[in-house]
C-alpha cells in the first residue's frame, strides 16, 4: 500500500531514513522505462523479492536528479535525500532503487508491466520538456490529419426503480480544425434534450496561445469562477510550457483545474476525494492507468486528495488509498519569465446551454500577469470584472528553503476584502500543512458563491517508516450558513500485503475509516466505518474456475441492517464476463441480487445490476427493486478506423498514433505484437491487431513493428515508417503482413517405398518455378515462406523431365503432401 507520499507535485521528500536490509540476489533483465507515457531510457534492472529495481544512477539520469555515490545522496528538483547504509539494494558494486523505497522516500511510483517489459514511473516533479520533438532529418511518410475527429468517449446510464425510469448520456469528442485543437462536451441528464456543455478551440504558437469558445475560468482560488464564452489570449516573453493542465484558466499552470493520474489494476474502480467528498470515479481500462482530467479544486497551494482504489465487485471498502499532494512549487516560474493572460466575452453561471440563453451572462473581462522574480519566488497580479463588479488581487508564491513552501494572496471586490495564506513544511519524518482563508461579506457576488467564506486548517503528519503514519487535523470552516469546527486524529497503517487501515475526518469532522486484511491469499476481510458501518468477506474457493463467495453486512444508524450474500467468478482477464448472483435481506424485505460486467466488443464495456432490496429498509413500503445499466464506448478515430483506447484519451496539446496489423490473404491471432514509437514509447496489439498510443507530443517519429511476438507464418512487408503527429487528432499507421506458409511430404515409388535424392520443384499457376529441393534419405521434402494459394509440386529426373506431380491448395501449413512415381527406384 502507498500512502503519505502522493503522486502529485511535492516540494521535498519526507520519509524517515529506515534501514532496510535486503538480500543482494536477483535476476538481471533489460527493461524500458516510461515517464508520463514517454520512453526515456532502456536500463538493466534487477528483479528481486522487492520488485523490479532500477540502478539509482540511471534513475537520476532520466529523472532530472543528480546522484552522489560516495555520500549516497540523491538531489531531486524537490530537495536532497540521503540514503542510509543498507537502504538501497546492492548487487556487486551497483546500487538499485526498489519500488517500496522509491515510494516511501521519494514519492515515486514504479510499476512493472511484464507483458511490455516496461517500468512505468510516476514522478512527483516535472521532467524538463524536450525543446524540440521534431527531427529535421525525418521526412514523414504518413501525415497527420489536418481536420477531423481525434477521440470519442460516450457513456449512457439507465436506472429503473419500481415503475419509474431515468436515463442520462454524456459524450466527449476531441479533434482538430484550422490548425488548432478542439474539444466538445455534450450531455443529456435524465432524459433532457442534448446540450453543449463545452466547446473550445485552442491554437498555440511558441510564445502565444489563443482560445475561442466556452470554458470554465478561475484565475485565483479567491476569485469567483465563471463560465466564459469568448476569447482568451496568452503571451510570454519566453516559450510557453506545454498545456498539460486544463484548457481554461492561465495556460502556464495556475488554473483552478487540476489533473490526477496514476497506475491502478486493470478492471478496478478508482474514486477521487477532495476534502473527504467524492468528486469523480472511473473504471480502469486495459491501459492500467486512471486519469481525472480538469478537476476543479479550491486551493492554489497544497491540495490534499485521496485516491481510493476498489475491486470492481466490492465498492464498499477500497483495497488501497493513496494520498496525493499538489504543491505551490508548480506555480513558480523561471526567473525572468513573464506570462500575460487576457480574456473577454460573456460570463456568468450558464447552466447547460452553450450561449447561456435565459441565464446571467454579462460582459466579462479578466487579466493576469505572472512574473518569475527569482528561482524561488514568483509574483502575480490579477483582475476580473463582470457587469459592474470587479475583483483585484496580488499574490506571491515562494519556497525560501527546499522543504518550505508558501503562497499568499490578498484581494478586493465590491468593497470587501479577502486573503489566502497557505504553507507547507516537509521534513524526513513529518510534514505540516496550513491553510488560512477569509472572504468578507459581498466579496463573492460576481457569482453564486456564499457572501462569506472562512477556512482555517492545520494538519500535522508524522511518519514511522513506510508502514505507519499518525497525525492530527484541526479545522474551522464556514460557507454561508454551513460551518464546522473540529480537531481529529488521523492515521494510516500498512503491514505488507495482508493488512491496511486508514482513518481521517470528512469536511464535517466525522471520522471515516477503512480497513482491509488478507490473512490468506484467497480470503479478504474488509470494513468501512463512518456514520454507518459495513463489513465484507470475500473467499475465493479452490478449483479451476475459482468461484468467489461474498457476504456483506451493513449496520448502524436508524435503518434496518442489510445482509447480502452472493457467489461469483473472478475472470482471468479484464473484459471477460464477470458476474455475481445471490440474495439480499433488510428488515422484512428479501430480494435477488444480480450483477454482470463485460467488454461487449472492442471499446464497449457493459455493466448491469439488479438489486431487489437496493437500500436499507426504514419501513414496510419503502423498498423498490432497482435495475441499473451502464454502457461506455471509448475509441480513437484515425482515417476511417475506430480503435479502442483502453481508457486513455488525448491530453492537451498532444496527439495519438493508432493503427492495425493487416494480414494479406488470411487471418490470424495478432495479440501481443509490440509497436514502438522511437523516442516516446510503445503499445501492444490486441487479438484483432489494433494498437493505440495516447498523448504523443506533436512531431515526426519513427514507428516500428517488432515482429518477435508475431506468429511464425506472418512476415511484415514493411516494419518501419515515419509518421507526423499533430495535437488533437490520431495518425493512422497500418502494417501489412504477408501470410507465408509451407507444406511437406514424401516422394514414393510405385510400391510405396521412399525415394531419396530426387529433385522436387514447386511452381505457381503460371508455371514459374518458385523453389526446388532434393529429398532426404527418407524421401522427405519441404517448402516454406510461400503465400497462400494454389501450387503444383513436381518431381523431375536429372535431365529435368517431369516424372510426377500433384496440386496443393495452401491456406495453412500442410503435411503428407506425398507424390507417388509411376516407376520403381
mmCIF file with all atom_site columns, C-alpha atoms in Angstrom, residues 629-734:
data_model
loop_
_atom_site.group_PDB
_atom_site.id
_atom_site.type_symbol
_atom_site.label_atom_id
_atom_site.label_alt_id
_atom_site.label_comp_id
_atom_site.label_asym_id
_atom_site.label_entity_id
_atom_site.label_seq_id
_atom_site.pdbx_PDB_ins_code
_atom_site.Cartn_x
_atom_site.Cartn_y
_atom_site.Cartn_z
_atom_site.occupancy
_atom_site.B_iso_or_equiv
_atom_site.pdbx_formal_charge
_atom_site.auth_seq_id
_atom_site.auth_comp_id
_atom_site.auth_asym_id
_atom_site.auth_atom_id
_atom_site.pdbx_PDB_model_num
ATOM 1   C CA . UNK A 1 629 ? -27.407 -0.474  -16.824 1.00 0.00 ? 629 UNK A CA 1
ATOM 2   C CA . UNK A 1 630 ? -24.343 1.417   -17.993 1.00 0.00 ? 630 UNK A CA 1
ATOM 3   C CA . UNK A 1 631 ? -22.556 1.320   -21.343 1.00 0.00 ? 631 UNK A CA 1
ATOM 4   C CA . UNK A 1 632 ? -19.245 3.016   -22.111 1.00 0.00 ? 632 UNK A CA 1
ATOM 5   C CA . UNK A 1 633 ? -17.703 3.448   -25.547 1.00 0.00 ? 633 UNK A CA 1
ATOM 6   C CA . UNK A 1 634 ? -14.115 4.720   -25.783 1.00 0.00 ? 634 UNK A CA 1
ATOM 7   C CA . UNK A 1 635 ? -12.462 4.980   -29.202 1.00 0.00 ? 635 UNK A CA 1
ATOM 8   C CA . UNK A 1 636 ? -9.836  6.846   -31.173 1.00 0.00 ? 636 UNK A CA 1
ATOM 9   C CA . UNK A 1 637 ? -10.649 7.739   -34.763 1.00 0.00 ? 637 UNK A CA 1
ATOM 10  C CA . UNK A 1 638 ? -7.968  7.677   -37.441 1.00 0.00 ? 638 UNK A CA 1
ATOM 11  C CA . UNK A 1 639 ? -8.731  7.845   -41.159 1.00 0.00 ? 639 UNK A CA 1
ATOM 12  C CA . UNK A 1 640 ? -11.772 5.592   -41.074 1.00 0.00 ? 640 UNK A CA 1
ATOM 13  C CA . UNK A 1 641 ? -10.507 3.291   -38.305 1.00 0.00 ? 641 UNK A CA 1
ATOM 14  C CA . UNK A 1 642 ? -12.028 3.271   -34.802 1.00 0.00 ? 642 UNK A CA 1
ATOM 15  C CA . UNK A 1 643 ? -9.550  1.852   -32.283 1.00 0.00 ? 643 UNK A CA 1
ATOM 16  C CA . UNK A 1 644 ? -10.291 1.120   -28.575 1.00 0.00 ? 644 UNK A CA 1
ATOM 17  C CA . UNK A 1 645 ? -8.230  3.464   -26.414 1.00 0.00 ? 645 UNK A CA 1
ATOM 18  C CA . UNK A 1 646 ? -8.122  1.317   -23.285 1.00 0.00 ? 646 UNK A CA 1
ATOM 19  C CA . UNK A 1 647 ? -9.452  4.216   -21.205 1.00 0.00 ? 647 UNK A CA 1
ATOM 20  C CA . UNK A 1 648 ? -6.808  6.757   -22.235 1.00 0.00 ? 648 UNK A CA 1
ATOM 21  C CA . UNK A 1 649 ? -7.728  9.837   -24.233 1.00 0.00 ? 649 UNK A CA 1
ATOM 22  C CA . UNK A 1 650 ? -5.643  12.535  -25.846 1.00 0.00 ? 650 UNK A CA 1
ATOM 23  C CA . UNK A 1 651 ? -4.256  15.091  -23.388 1.00 0.00 ? 651 UNK A CA 1
ATOM 24  C CA . UNK A 1 652 ? -3.959  18.788  -24.136 1.00 0.00 ? 652 UNK A CA 1
ATOM 25  C CA . UNK A 1 653 ? -1.572  19.708  -26.919 1.00 0.00 ? 653 UNK A CA 1
ATOM 26  C CA . UNK A 1 654 ? -0.831  16.093  -27.740 1.00 0.00 ? 654 UNK A CA 1
ATOM 27  C CA . UNK A 1 655 ? -1.925  13.694  -30.430 1.00 0.00 ? 655 UNK A CA 1
ATOM 28  C CA . UNK A 1 656 ? -2.059  9.935   -30.785 1.00 0.00 ? 656 UNK A CA 1
ATOM 29  C CA . UNK A 1 657 ? -0.954  7.108   -33.052 1.00 0.00 ? 657 UNK A CA 1
ATOM 30  C CA . UNK A 1 658 ? -3.261  4.218   -33.884 1.00 0.00 ? 658 UNK A CA 1
ATOM 31  C CA . UNK A 1 659 ? -3.435  1.521   -36.492 1.00 0.00 ? 659 UNK A CA 1
ATOM 32  C CA . UNK A 1 660 ? -3.604  -2.180  -37.066 1.00 0.00 ? 660 UNK A CA 1
ATOM 33  C CA . UNK A 1 661 ? -1.761  -5.127  -38.483 1.00 0.00 ? 661 UNK A CA 1
ATOM 34  C CA . UNK A 1 662 ? -3.327  -6.227  -41.768 1.00 0.00 ? 662 UNK A CA 1
ATOM 35  C CA . UNK A 1 663 ? -2.825  -9.821  -42.906 1.00 0.00 ? 663 UNK A CA 1
ATOM 36  C CA . UNK A 1 664 ? -2.869  -10.102 -46.696 1.00 0.00 ? 664 UNK A CA 1
ATOM 37  C CA . UNK A 1 665 ? -4.615  -13.234 -47.870 1.00 0.00 ? 665 UNK A CA 1
ATOM 38  C CA . UNK A 1 666 ? -5.585  -14.645 -44.483 1.00 0.00 ? 666 UNK A CA 1
ATOM 39  C CA . UNK A 1 667 ? -6.282  -14.026 -40.797 1.00 0.00 ? 667 UNK A CA 1
ATOM 40  C CA . UNK A 1 668 ? -4.586  -14.830 -37.522 1.00 0.00 ? 668 UNK A CA 1
ATOM 41  C CA . UNK A 1 669 ? -4.493  -14.010 -33.815 1.00 0.00 ? 669 UNK A CA 1
ATOM 42  C CA . UNK A 1 670 ? -2.388  -10.858 -33.732 1.00 0.00 ? 670 UNK A CA 1
ATOM 43  C CA . UNK A 1 671 ? -2.370  -10.195 -29.963 1.00 0.00 ? 671 UNK A CA 1
ATOM 44  C CA . UNK A 1 672 ? 0.880   -9.320  -28.213 1.00 0.00 ? 672 UNK A CA 1
ATOM 45  C CA . UNK A 1 673 ? 2.893   -7.743  -31.044 1.00 0.00 ? 673 UNK A CA 1
ATOM 46  C CA . UNK A 1 674 ? 4.690   -4.577  -29.943 1.00 0.00 ? 674 UNK A CA 1
ATOM 47  C CA . UNK A 1 675 ? 4.667   -1.349  -31.936 1.00 0.00 ? 675 UNK A CA 1
ATOM 48  C CA . UNK A 1 676 ? 7.461   1.034   -30.866 1.00 0.00 ? 676 UNK A CA 1
ATOM 49  C CA . UNK A 1 677 ? 7.470   4.813   -31.349 1.00 0.00 ? 677 UNK A CA 1
ATOM 50  C CA . UNK A 1 678 ? 11.147  5.760   -31.088 1.00 0.00 ? 678 UNK A CA 1
ATOM 51  C CA . UNK A 1 679 ? 11.754  8.495   -28.545 1.00 0.00 ? 679 UNK A CA 1
ATOM 52  C CA . UNK A 1 680 ? 8.359   8.092   -26.868 1.00 0.00 ? 680 UNK A CA 1
ATOM 53  C CA . UNK A 1 681 ? 7.130   4.585   -26.036 1.00 0.00 ? 681 UNK A CA 1
ATOM 54  C CA . UNK A 1 682 ? 5.164   1.696   -27.430 1.00 0.00 ? 682 UNK A CA 1
ATOM 55  C CA . UNK A 1 683 ? 1.889   -0.204  -27.485 1.00 0.00 ? 683 UNK A CA 1
ATOM 56  C CA . UNK A 1 684 ? 0.831   -3.855  -27.688 1.00 0.00 ? 684 UNK A CA 1
ATOM 57  C CA . UNK A 1 685 ? -1.715  -5.095  -30.221 1.00 0.00 ? 685 UNK A CA 1
ATOM 58  C CA . UNK A 1 686 ? -4.985  -6.813  -29.347 1.00 0.00 ? 686 UNK A CA 1
ATOM 59  C CA . UNK A 1 687 ? -6.265  -10.015 -30.961 1.00 0.00 ? 687 UNK A CA 1
ATOM 60  C CA . UNK A 1 688 ? -7.552  -8.034  -33.972 1.00 0.00 ? 688 UNK A CA 1
ATOM 61  C CA . UNK A 1 689 ? -4.125  -6.461  -34.468 1.00 0.00 ? 689 UNK A CA 1
ATOM 62  C CA . UNK A 1 690 ? -5.190  -2.964  -33.342 1.00 0.00 ? 690 UNK A CA 1
ATOM 63  C CA . UNK A 1 691 ? -2.964  -0.683  -31.267 1.00 0.00 ? 691 UNK A CA 1
ATOM 64  C CA . UNK A 1 692 ? -3.300  2.785   -29.746 1.00 0.00 ? 692 UNK A CA 1
ATOM 65  C CA . UNK A 1 693 ? -0.699  5.091   -28.234 1.00 0.00 ? 693 UNK A CA 1
ATOM 66  C CA . UNK A 1 694 ? -2.091  8.180   -26.477 1.00 0.00 ? 694 UNK A CA 1
ATOM 67  C CA . UNK A 1 695 ? -0.728  11.624  -25.643 1.00 0.00 ? 695 UNK A CA 1
ATOM 68  C CA . UNK A 1 696 ? 2.173   11.732  -28.102 1.00 0.00 ? 696 UNK A CA 1
ATOM 69  C CA . UNK A 1 697 ? 3.694   15.253  -28.343 1.00 0.00 ? 697 UNK A CA 1
ATOM 70  C CA . UNK A 1 698 ? 3.462   16.782  -31.820 1.00 0.00 ? 698 UNK A CA 1
ATOM 71  C CA . UNK A 1 699 ? 6.402   15.976  -34.064 1.00 0.00 ? 699 UNK A CA 1
ATOM 72  C CA . UNK A 1 700 ? 7.786   13.424  -36.507 1.00 0.00 ? 700 UNK A CA 1
ATOM 73  C CA . UNK A 1 701 ? 8.555   9.911   -35.264 1.00 0.00 ? 701 UNK A CA 1
ATOM 74  C CA . UNK A 1 702 ? 9.832   6.580   -36.453 1.00 0.00 ? 702 UNK A CA 1
ATOM 75  C CA . UNK A 1 703 ? 7.235   3.881   -35.822 1.00 0.00 ? 703 UNK A CA 1
ATOM 76  C CA . UNK A 1 704 ? 8.469   0.309   -35.960 1.00 0.00 ? 704 UNK A CA 1
ATOM 77  C CA . UNK A 1 705 ? 6.808   -3.091  -35.650 1.00 0.00 ? 705 UNK A CA 1
ATOM 78  C CA . UNK A 1 706 ? 8.691   -5.636  -33.571 1.00 0.00 ? 706 UNK A CA 1
ATOM 79  C CA . UNK A 1 707 ? 7.819   -8.993  -35.212 1.00 0.00 ? 707 UNK A CA 1
ATOM 80  C CA . UNK A 1 708 ? 9.133   -11.122 -32.354 1.00 0.00 ? 708 UNK A CA 1
ATOM 81  C CA . UNK A 1 709 ? 5.672   -11.829 -30.912 1.00 0.00 ? 709 UNK A CA 1
ATOM 82  C CA . UNK A 1 710 ? 4.008   -12.466 -34.264 1.00 0.00 ? 710 UNK A CA 1
ATOM 83  C CA . UNK A 1 711 ? 3.062   -15.991 -35.356 1.00 0.00 ? 711 UNK A CA 1
ATOM 84  C CA . UNK A 1 712 ? 5.881   -17.602 -37.295 1.00 0.00 ? 712 UNK A CA 1
ATOM 85  C CA . UNK A 1 713 ? 3.858   -17.703 -40.524 1.00 0.00 ? 713 UNK A CA 1
ATOM 86  C CA . UNK A 1 714 ? 3.455   -13.900 -40.638 1.00 0.00 ? 714 UNK A CA 1
ATOM 87  C CA . UNK A 1 715 ? 6.105   -11.631 -42.109 1.00 0.00 ? 715 UNK A CA 1
ATOM 88  C CA . UNK A 1 716 ? 5.823   -7.805  -42.262 1.00 0.00 ? 716 UNK A CA 1
ATOM 89  C CA . UNK A 1 717 ? 6.088   -6.306  -45.726 1.00 0.00 ? 717 UNK A CA 1
ATOM 90  C CA . UNK A 1 718 ? 7.089   -3.012  -44.074 1.00 0.00 ? 718 UNK A CA 1
ATOM 91  C CA . UNK A 1 719 ? 8.242   -2.928  -40.462 1.00 0.00 ? 719 UNK A CA 1
ATOM 92  C CA . UNK A 1 720 ? 9.162   0.766   -40.193 1.00 0.00 ? 720 UNK A CA 1
ATOM 93  C CA . UNK A 1 721 ? 7.560   4.030   -41.245 1.00 0.00 ? 721 UNK A CA 1
ATOM 94  C CA . UNK A 1 722 ? 7.923   7.726   -40.408 1.00 0.00 ? 722 UNK A CA 1
ATOM 95  C CA . UNK A 1 723 ? 4.761   9.500   -39.231 1.00 0.00 ? 723 UNK A CA 1
ATOM 96  C CA . UNK A 1 724 ? 3.707   13.005  -38.293 1.00 0.00 ? 724 UNK A CA 1
ATOM 97  C CA . UNK A 1 725 ? 1.735   13.645  -35.084 1.00 0.00 ? 725 UNK A CA 1
ATOM 98  C CA . UNK A 1 726 ? -0.428  16.742  -34.558 1.00 0.00 ? 726 UNK A CA 1
ATOM 99  C CA . UNK A 1 727 ? -2.317  17.895  -31.471 1.00 0.00 ? 727 UNK A CA 1
ATOM 100 C CA . UNK A 1 728 ? -5.920  16.754  -31.163 1.00 0.00 ? 728 UNK A CA 1
ATOM 101 C CA . UNK A 1 729 ? -6.009  14.030  -33.819 1.00 0.00 ? 729 UNK A CA 1
ATOM 102 C CA . UNK A 1 730 ? -4.920  10.443  -34.268 1.00 0.00 ? 730 UNK A CA 1
ATOM 103 C CA . UNK A 1 731 ? -2.465  9.500   -37.013 1.00 0.00 ? 731 UNK A CA 1
ATOM 104 C CA . UNK A 1 732 ? -3.148  6.124   -38.553 1.00 0.00 ? 732 UNK A CA 1
ATOM 105 C CA . UNK A 1 733 ? -0.324  3.674   -39.240 1.00 0.00 ? 733 UNK A CA 1
ATOM 106 C CA . UNK A 1 734 ? -1.078  0.228   -40.683 1.00 0.00 ? 734 UNK A CA 1
#
